Amino acid sequence: MSRLSAAFFLAGAMLLAAAPFTGRAAAQSDNEVYDRIEELHDDAAGFDRPLRQLVLAMRSGDAETIAGLAEYPLTVKANGETYDVENAEDFVENFDDLVTPDTRRAVGRQRYQDLFVSSEGVMLANGAVWMGAVCDDNACDESHWAIIAINN
């Protein structure tokens, strides 16, 4: 890991560690989570910034920032129904119906060490939000991290 990547990782870990404890026992270290993201998605350093943006935006209820972090169409499960949100404007207009206060609080308290990482992506707040590395081209030589599902 380069010095710059390590610095971003450490800054993100410190930010997330400052969040209140969610009550769940930590079964893994920040380094183990980072390594797992790197192993499965090849871009743990690239995950840091969108994760920090999402956590802060959820804390403040910043619908525009959250919408900008999503990949569309975005599947959102809320109010016992499943919605396919087509674009950021639609997300912002319906934010209060799509992202419950409980989800905002849970994601806003997310600790890095409590992330769950699978080949599908990274799970936040016990499945309330999933982020994934989304390919930017057919060969998937380039990708970006985005919200790929919300489950209230």
mmCIF file of C-alpha atoms in Angstrom:
data_model
loop_
_atom_site.group_PDB
_atom_site.id
_atom_site.type_symbol
_atom_site.label_atom_id
_atom_site.label_comp_id
_atom_site.label_asym_id
_atom_site.label_seq_id
_atom_site.Cartn_x
_atom_site.Cartn_y
_atom_site.Cartn_z
ATOM 1 C CA MET A 1 0.000 0.000 0.000
ATOM 2 C CA SER A 2 1.455 3.387 -0.951
ATOM 3 C CA ARG A 3 1.971 6.102 1.648
ATOM 4 C CA LEU A 4 -0.862 8.165 0.176
ATOM 5 C CA SER A 5 -3.237 5.197 0.206
ATOM 6 C CA ALA A 6 -2.208 4.381 3.759
ATOM 7 C CA ALA A 7 -2.840 7.984 4.806
ATOM 8 C CA PHE A 8 -6.316 7.990 3.255
ATOM 9 C CA PHE A 9 -7.059 4.619 4.805
ATOM 10 C CA LEU A 10 -5.941 5.782 8.235
ATOM 11 C CA ALA A 11 -7.916 9.027 7.973
ATOM 12 C CA GLY A 12 -11.044 7.115 6.967
ATOM 13 C CA ALA A 13 -10.581 4.572 9.707
ATOM 14 C CA MET A 14 -10.189 7.350 12.270
ATOM 15 C CA LEU A 15 -13.318 9.092 11.017
ATOM 16 C CA LEU A 16 -15.365 5.923 11.181
ATOM 17 C CA ALA A 17 -13.898 4.936 14.538
ATOM 18 C CA ALA A 18 -15.088 8.254 15.955
ATOM 19 C CA ALA A 19 -18.682 7.234 15.235
ATOM 20 C CA PRO A 20 -20.651 5.887 18.204
ATOM 21 C CA PHE A 21 -20.434 2.147 18.774
ATOM 22 C CA THR A 22 -23.339 0.307 17.146
ATOM 23 C CA GLY A 23 -23.522 -2.368 19.831
ATOM 24 C CA ARG A 24 -22.127 -5.124 17.626
ATOM 25 C CA ALA A 25 -18.987 -6.941 18.680
ATOM 26 C CA ALA A 26 -16.071 -6.267 16.374
ATOM 27 C CA ALA A 27 -14.941 -9.536 14.837
ATOM 28 C CA GLN A 28 -12.307 -8.055 12.541
ATOM 29 C CA SER A 29 -9.788 -5.244 12.425
ATOM 30 C CA ASP A 30 -9.782 -2.292 10.046
ATOM 31 C CA ASN A 31 -6.772 -3.824 8.301
ATOM 32 C CA GLU A 32 -8.603 -7.129 7.799
ATOM 33 C CA VAL A 33 -11.559 -5.311 6.229
ATOM 34 C CA TYR A 34 -9.239 -3.283 4.005
ATOM 35 C CA ASP A 35 -7.392 -6.427 2.921
ATOM 36 C CA ARG A 36 -10.661 -8.222 2.163
ATOM 37 C CA ILE A 37 -11.888 -5.325 0.007
ATOM 38 C CA GLU A 38 -8.560 -5.308 -1.811
ATOM 39 C CA GLU A 39 -8.644 -9.089 -2.283
ATOM 40 C CA LEU A 40 -12.162 -9.165 -3.728
ATOM 41 C CA HIS A 41 -12.423 -5.799 -5.485
ATOM 42 C CA ASP A 42 -8.846 -4.585 -6.121
ATOM 43 C CA ASP A 43 -9.627 -1.035 -4.970
ATOM 44 C CA ALA A 44 -9.744 -0.701 -1.200
ATOM 45 C CA ALA A 45 -8.093 2.731 -1.352
ATOM 46 C CA GLY A 46 -10.735 3.905 -3.839
ATOM 47 C CA PHE A 47 -13.499 2.775 -1.485
ATOM 48 C CA ASP A 48 -12.439 5.109 1.322
ATOM 49 C CA ARG A 49 -13.644 8.444 -0.065
ATOM 50 C CA PRO A 50 -17.152 7.368 -1.175
ATOM 51 C CA LEU A 51 -17.613 5.522 2.122
ATOM 52 C CA ARG A 52 -16.682 8.621 4.152
ATOM 53 C CA GLN A 53 -18.938 10.782 1.960
ATOM 54 C CA LEU A 54 -21.839 8.388 2.442
ATOM 55 C CA VAL A 55 -21.449 8.148 6.223
ATOM 56 C CA LEU A 56 -21.291 11.937 6.604
ATOM 57 C CA ALA A 57 -24.183 12.503 4.176
ATOM 58 C CA MET A 58 -26.366 10.003 6.035
ATOM 59 C CA ARG A 59 -25.587 11.734 9.340
ATOM 60 C CA SER A 60 -26.727 15.072 7.941
ATOM 61 C CA GLY A 61 -29.527 13.797 5.668
ATOM 62 C CA ASP A 62 -27.783 15.212 2.570
ATOM 63 C CA ALA A 63 -29.951 13.670 -0.151
ATOM 64 C CA GLU A 64 -27.997 15.244 -3.028
ATOM 65 C CA THR A 65 -24.672 13.766 -1.928
ATOM 66 C CA ILE A 66 -26.202 10.355 -1.337
ATOM 67 C CA ALA A 67 -27.926 10.484 -4.728
ATOM 68 C CA GLY A 68 -24.601 11.364 -6.353
ATOM 69 C CA LEU A 69 -23.003 8.263 -4.829
ATOM 70 C CA ALA A 70 -25.594 5.872 -6.288
ATOM 71 C CA GLU A 71 -25.544 3.806 -9.465
ATOM 72 C CA TYR A 72 -28.801 3.976 -11.449
ATOM 73 C CA PRO A 73 -31.189 2.385 -11.818
ATOM 74 C CA LEU A 74 -30.976 1.849 -8.057
ATOM 75 C CA THR A 75 -33.046 -0.794 -6.306
ATOM 76 C CA VAL A 76 -34.508 0.470 -3.037
ATOM 77 C CA LYS A 77 -36.598 -1.608 -0.661
ATOM 78 C CA ALA A 78 -38.726 0.642 1.525
ATOM 79 C CA ASN A 79 -42.203 0.626 3.023
ATOM 80 C CA GLY A 80 -42.634 -3.046 2.157
ATOM 81 C CA GLU A 81 -42.143 -2.362 -1.549
ATOM 82 C CA THR A 82 -39.295 -2.452 -4.054
ATOM 83 C CA TYR A 83 -38.570 0.645 -6.117
ATOM 84 C CA ASP A 84 -36.332 1.032 -9.157
ATOM 85 C CA VAL A 85 -35.091 4.601 -8.876
ATOM 86 C CA GLU A 86 -34.079 5.752 -12.355
ATOM 87 C CA ASN A 87 -31.897 8.785 -11.613
ATOM 88 C CA ALA A 88 -30.489 11.113 -8.961
ATOM 89 C CA GLU A 89 -33.267 13.665 -9.384
ATOM 90 C CA ASP A 90 -35.900 10.986 -8.695
ATOM 91 C CA PHE A 91 -33.909 9.847 -5.647
ATOM 92 C CA VAL A 92 -33.684 13.354 -4.182
ATOM 93 C CA GLU A 93 -37.372 14.081 -4.800
ATOM 94 C CA ASN A 94 -38.379 10.897 -2.941
ATOM 95 C CA PHE A 95 -35.537 10.769 -0.402
ATOM 96 C CA ASP A 96 -37.679 10.714 2.754
ATOM 97 C CA ASP A 97 -39.696 7.782 1.395
ATOM 98 C CA LEU A 98 -36.640 5.889 0.133
ATOM 99 C CA VAL A 99 -34.236 6.248 3.078
ATOM 100 C CA THR A 100 -35.727 5.899 6.538
ATOM 101 C CA PRO A 101 -34.399 7.775 9.574
ATOM 102 C CA ASP A 102 -33.322 4.407 11.030
ATOM 103 C CA THR A 103 -31.218 3.676 7.941
ATOM 104 C CA ARG A 104 -29.693 7.158 8.065
ATOM 105 C CA ARG A 105 -28.757 6.709 11.728
ATOM 106 C CA ALA A 106 -27.364 3.203 11.209
ATOM 107 C CA VAL A 107 -25.215 4.151 8.221
ATOM 108 C CA GLY A 108 -24.179 7.388 9.938
ATOM 109 C CA ARG A 109 -22.776 5.282 12.791
ATOM 110 C CA GLN A 110 -21.016 2.776 10.546
ATOM 111 C CA ARG A 111 -17.609 1.665 11.766
ATOM 112 C CA TYR A 112 -15.064 0.462 9.247
ATOM 113 C CA GLN A 113 -14.307 -2.712 11.206
ATOM 114 C CA ASP A 114 -18.004 -3.650 11.119
ATOM 115 C CA LEU A 115 -18.289 -3.626 7.335
ATOM 116 C CA PHE A 116 -19.134 -6.946 5.705
ATOM 117 C CA VAL A 117 -17.290 -7.621 2.468
ATOM 118 C CA SER A 118 -18.328 -10.185 -0.135
ATOM 119 C CA SER A 119 -17.779 -10.666 -3.838
ATOM 120 C CA GLU A 120 -21.028 -8.719 -4.373
ATOM 121 C CA GLY A 121 -19.762 -5.600 -2.613
ATOM 122 C CA VAL A 122 -19.560 -4.042 0.826
ATOM 123 C CA MET A 123 -22.496 -4.152 3.222
ATOM 124 C CA LEU A 124 -23.115 -1.263 5.611
ATOM 125 C CA ALA A 125 -25.395 -1.161 8.653
ATOM 126 C CA ASN A 126 -26.361 -4.834 8.604
ATOM 127 C CA GLY A 127 -27.540 -4.689 4.992
ATOM 128 C CA ALA A 128 -29.257 -1.297 4.967
ATOM 129 C CA VAL A 129 -26.924 -0.151 2.188
ATOM 130 C CA TRP A 130 -24.686 -2.036 -0.237
ATOM 131 C CA MET A 131 -21.818 -0.424 -2.123
ATOM 132 C CA GLY A 132 -20.086 -2.065 -5.044
ATOM 133 C CA ALA A 133 -17.276 -1.471 -7.497
ATOM 134 C CA VAL A 134 -19.139 -0.632 -10.724
ATOM 135 C CA CYS A 135 -17.326 -1.168 -14.020
ATOM 136 C CA ASP A 136 -16.848 1.894 -16.205
ATOM 137 C CA ASP A 137 -16.070 -0.092 -19.369
ATOM 138 C CA ASN A 138 -16.790 -3.532 -20.818
ATOM 139 C CA ALA A 139 -13.399 -4.909 -19.844
ATOM 140 C CA CYS A 140 -13.827 -3.499 -16.323
ATOM 141 C CA ASP A 141 -10.365 -1.969 -16.508
ATOM 142 C CA GLU A 142 -11.766 1.071 -14.702
ATOM 143 C CA SER A 143 -14.423 1.114 -11.980
ATOM 144 C CA HIS A 144 -15.912 3.377 -9.350
ATOM 145 C CA TRP A 145 -17.551 2.698 -5.987
ATOM 146 C CA ALA A 146 -21.274 3.386 -5.779
ATOM 147 C CA ILE A 147 -24.359 2.584 -3.764
ATOM 148 C CA ILE A 148 -25.897 -0.420 -5.514
ATOM 149 C CA ALA A 149 -28.839 -1.170 -3.187
ATOM 150 C CA ILE A 150 -30.719 0.270 -0.228
ATOM 151 C CA ASN A 151 -32.773 -1.988 2.042
ATOM 152 C CA ASN A 152 -34.791 -0.208 4.723
#
